[in-house]
Amino acid sequence: MTAHSRQVLLDLVQWNGRIDDLIAAARMIPESGFPAVVLDRASAQAALRKVLAGEALPGDLTAWTEQLHMREDIDIEPGHEDLLTQFLFEMSTPELFEPITRELCNRWLDELRATT
């Protein structure tokens, strides 16, 4: 994987930019088949804070988690795989769990902080 490809994925994981642009850029990168970047609890918390601050819509969070959940070249923080995988699954499929609301975002923030 090139340095540019890795940076694109890192920007996606850290949600550095407009979500539509980040997803489009990530889709242009062929998956390498091995982890290039890691989703950690801090990135998940920052994404939830974006929604809570009104900087992103719940649908943006869904799109972000869906993209992260689909990629094989984005790994999950060691020791927190179950928690972060559940976070990705629930946020990427709110129709199966519950709508993304302020209450849900705050619950997840508390859950992610409790493991810090």
Tab-separated table of C-alpha atoms in Angstrom:
chain	number	residue	atom	x	y	z
A	1	MET	CA	0.000	0.000	0.000
A	2	THR	CA	1.327	3.411	-0.917
A	3	ALA	CA	1.807	6.234	1.548
A	4	HIS	CA	-0.961	8.152	-0.252
A	5	SER	CA	-3.396	5.238	0.074
A	6	ARG	CA	-2.579	4.851	3.740
A	7	GLN	CA	-3.150	8.592	4.310
A	8	VAL	CA	-6.538	8.424	2.568
A	9	LEU	CA	-7.585	5.602	4.885
A	10	LEU	CA	-6.195	7.401	7.912
A	11	ASP	CA	-8.182	10.521	6.973
A	12	LEU	CA	-11.293	8.343	6.689
A	13	VAL	CA	-10.731	6.672	10.073
A	14	GLN	CA	-10.082	10.038	11.717
A	15	TRP	CA	-12.925	11.689	9.748
A	16	ASN	CA	-10.673	14.515	8.549
A	17	GLY	CA	-12.856	16.258	5.987
A	18	ARG	CA	-16.271	15.979	4.382
A	19	ILE	CA	-17.608	12.451	4.751
A	20	ASP	CA	-18.697	12.188	1.109
A	21	ASP	CA	-15.212	13.198	-0.083
A	22	LEU	CA	-13.519	10.791	2.327
A	23	ILE	CA	-15.682	7.864	1.246
A	24	ALA	CA	-15.196	8.659	-2.451
A	25	ALA	CA	-11.415	8.823	-1.986
A	26	ALA	CA	-11.349	5.558	-0.026
A	27	ARG	CA	-13.395	3.793	-2.698
A	28	MET	CA	-10.735	4.710	-5.259
A	29	ILE	CA	-8.136	2.726	-3.313
A	30	PRO	CA	-8.043	-1.004	-3.967
A	31	GLU	CA	-8.149	-2.986	-0.759
A	32	SER	CA	-4.757	-4.385	0.079
A	33	GLY	CA	-6.051	-7.395	2.000
A	34	PHE	CA	-4.034	-6.532	5.091
A	35	PRO	CA	-4.610	-3.840	7.728
A	36	ALA	CA	-3.115	-0.461	6.892
A	37	VAL	CA	-4.690	1.679	9.618
A	38	VAL	CA	-6.473	1.069	12.904
A	39	LEU	CA	-9.840	2.309	14.092
A	40	ASP	CA	-9.442	3.127	17.772
A	41	ARG	CA	-11.810	4.254	20.505
A	42	ALA	CA	-10.602	7.862	20.195
A	43	SER	CA	-11.673	8.026	16.536
A	44	ALA	CA	-15.067	6.536	17.364
A	45	GLN	CA	-15.531	9.047	20.199
A	46	ALA	CA	-14.522	11.944	17.929
A	47	ALA	CA	-17.101	10.831	15.348
A	48	LEU	CA	-19.836	10.711	17.987
A	49	ARG	CA	-18.832	14.185	19.187
A	50	LYS	CA	-19.182	15.515	15.612
A	51	VAL	CA	-22.813	14.394	15.585
A	52	LEU	CA	-23.470	15.737	19.076
A	53	ALA	CA	-21.932	19.109	18.147
A	54	GLY	CA	-24.064	19.347	15.022
A	55	GLU	CA	-20.999	19.156	12.771
A	56	ALA	CA	-22.308	15.955	11.164
A	57	LEU	CA	-25.677	14.355	10.643
A	58	PRO	CA	-26.671	10.930	11.957
A	59	GLY	CA	-26.689	9.731	8.337
A	60	ASP	CA	-23.068	10.836	8.021
A	61	LEU	CA	-22.188	8.662	11.023
A	62	THR	CA	-24.002	5.748	9.404
A	63	ALA	CA	-22.119	6.247	6.128
A	64	TRP	CA	-18.796	6.557	7.965
A	65	THR	CA	-19.263	3.402	10.050
A	66	GLU	CA	-20.585	1.480	7.049
A	67	GLN	CA	-17.467	2.319	5.056
A	68	LEU	CA	-15.141	1.397	7.947
A	69	HIS	CA	-17.015	-1.835	8.616
A	70	MET	CA	-16.734	-2.935	4.973
A	71	ARG	CA	-12.997	-2.433	4.486
A	72	GLU	CA	-10.591	-5.259	5.220
A	73	ASP	CA	-7.617	-2.893	5.285
A	74	ILE	CA	-8.925	-1.061	8.367
A	75	ASP	CA	-8.197	-2.943	11.558
A	76	ILE	CA	-9.782	-2.578	14.999
A	77	GLU	CA	-7.878	-1.428	18.080
A	78	PRO	CA	-6.373	-4.506	19.746
A	79	GLY	CA	-8.105	-5.445	22.978
A	80	HIS	CA	-11.287	-3.604	21.995
A	81	GLU	CA	-12.357	-5.545	18.925
A	82	ASP	CA	-15.705	-6.670	20.339
A	83	LEU	CA	-16.725	-3.209	21.517
A	84	LEU	CA	-15.687	-1.376	18.348
A	85	THR	CA	-17.121	-4.045	16.048
A	86	GLN	CA	-20.447	-3.748	17.874
A	87	PHE	CA	-20.244	0.053	17.567
A	88	LEU	CA	-19.633	-0.209	13.811
A	89	PHE	CA	-22.413	-2.735	13.367
A	90	GLU	CA	-25.017	-0.766	15.317
A	91	MET	CA	-24.156	2.619	13.835
A	92	SER	CA	-23.944	1.305	10.264
A	93	THR	CA	-27.340	-0.397	10.486
A	94	PRO	CA	-29.596	1.801	12.618
A	95	GLU	CA	-32.609	0.218	10.941
A	96	LEU	CA	-31.716	-3.052	12.705
A	97	PHE	CA	-31.005	-1.505	16.104
A	98	GLU	CA	-32.219	2.001	16.859
A	99	PRO	CA	-32.108	5.400	15.192
A	100	ILE	CA	-29.013	7.479	15.829
A	101	THR	CA	-30.066	10.064	18.384
A	102	ARG	CA	-28.278	12.295	20.888
A	103	GLU	CA	-29.111	9.746	23.596
A	104	LEU	CA	-27.605	6.878	21.603
A	105	CYS	CA	-24.467	8.901	20.840
A	106	ASN	CA	-24.075	9.785	24.516
A	107	ARG	CA	-24.558	6.141	25.544
A	108	TRP	CA	-21.858	5.052	23.127
A	109	LEU	CA	-19.545	7.828	24.299
A	110	ASP	CA	-19.974	6.617	27.880
A	111	GLU	CA	-19.376	3.007	26.807
A	112	LEU	CA	-16.220	3.907	24.860
A	113	ARG	CA	-14.900	6.110	27.687
A	114	ALA	CA	-15.498	3.380	30.269
A	115	THR	CA	-12.950	1.210	28.489
A	116	THR	CA	-10.277	3.912	28.305
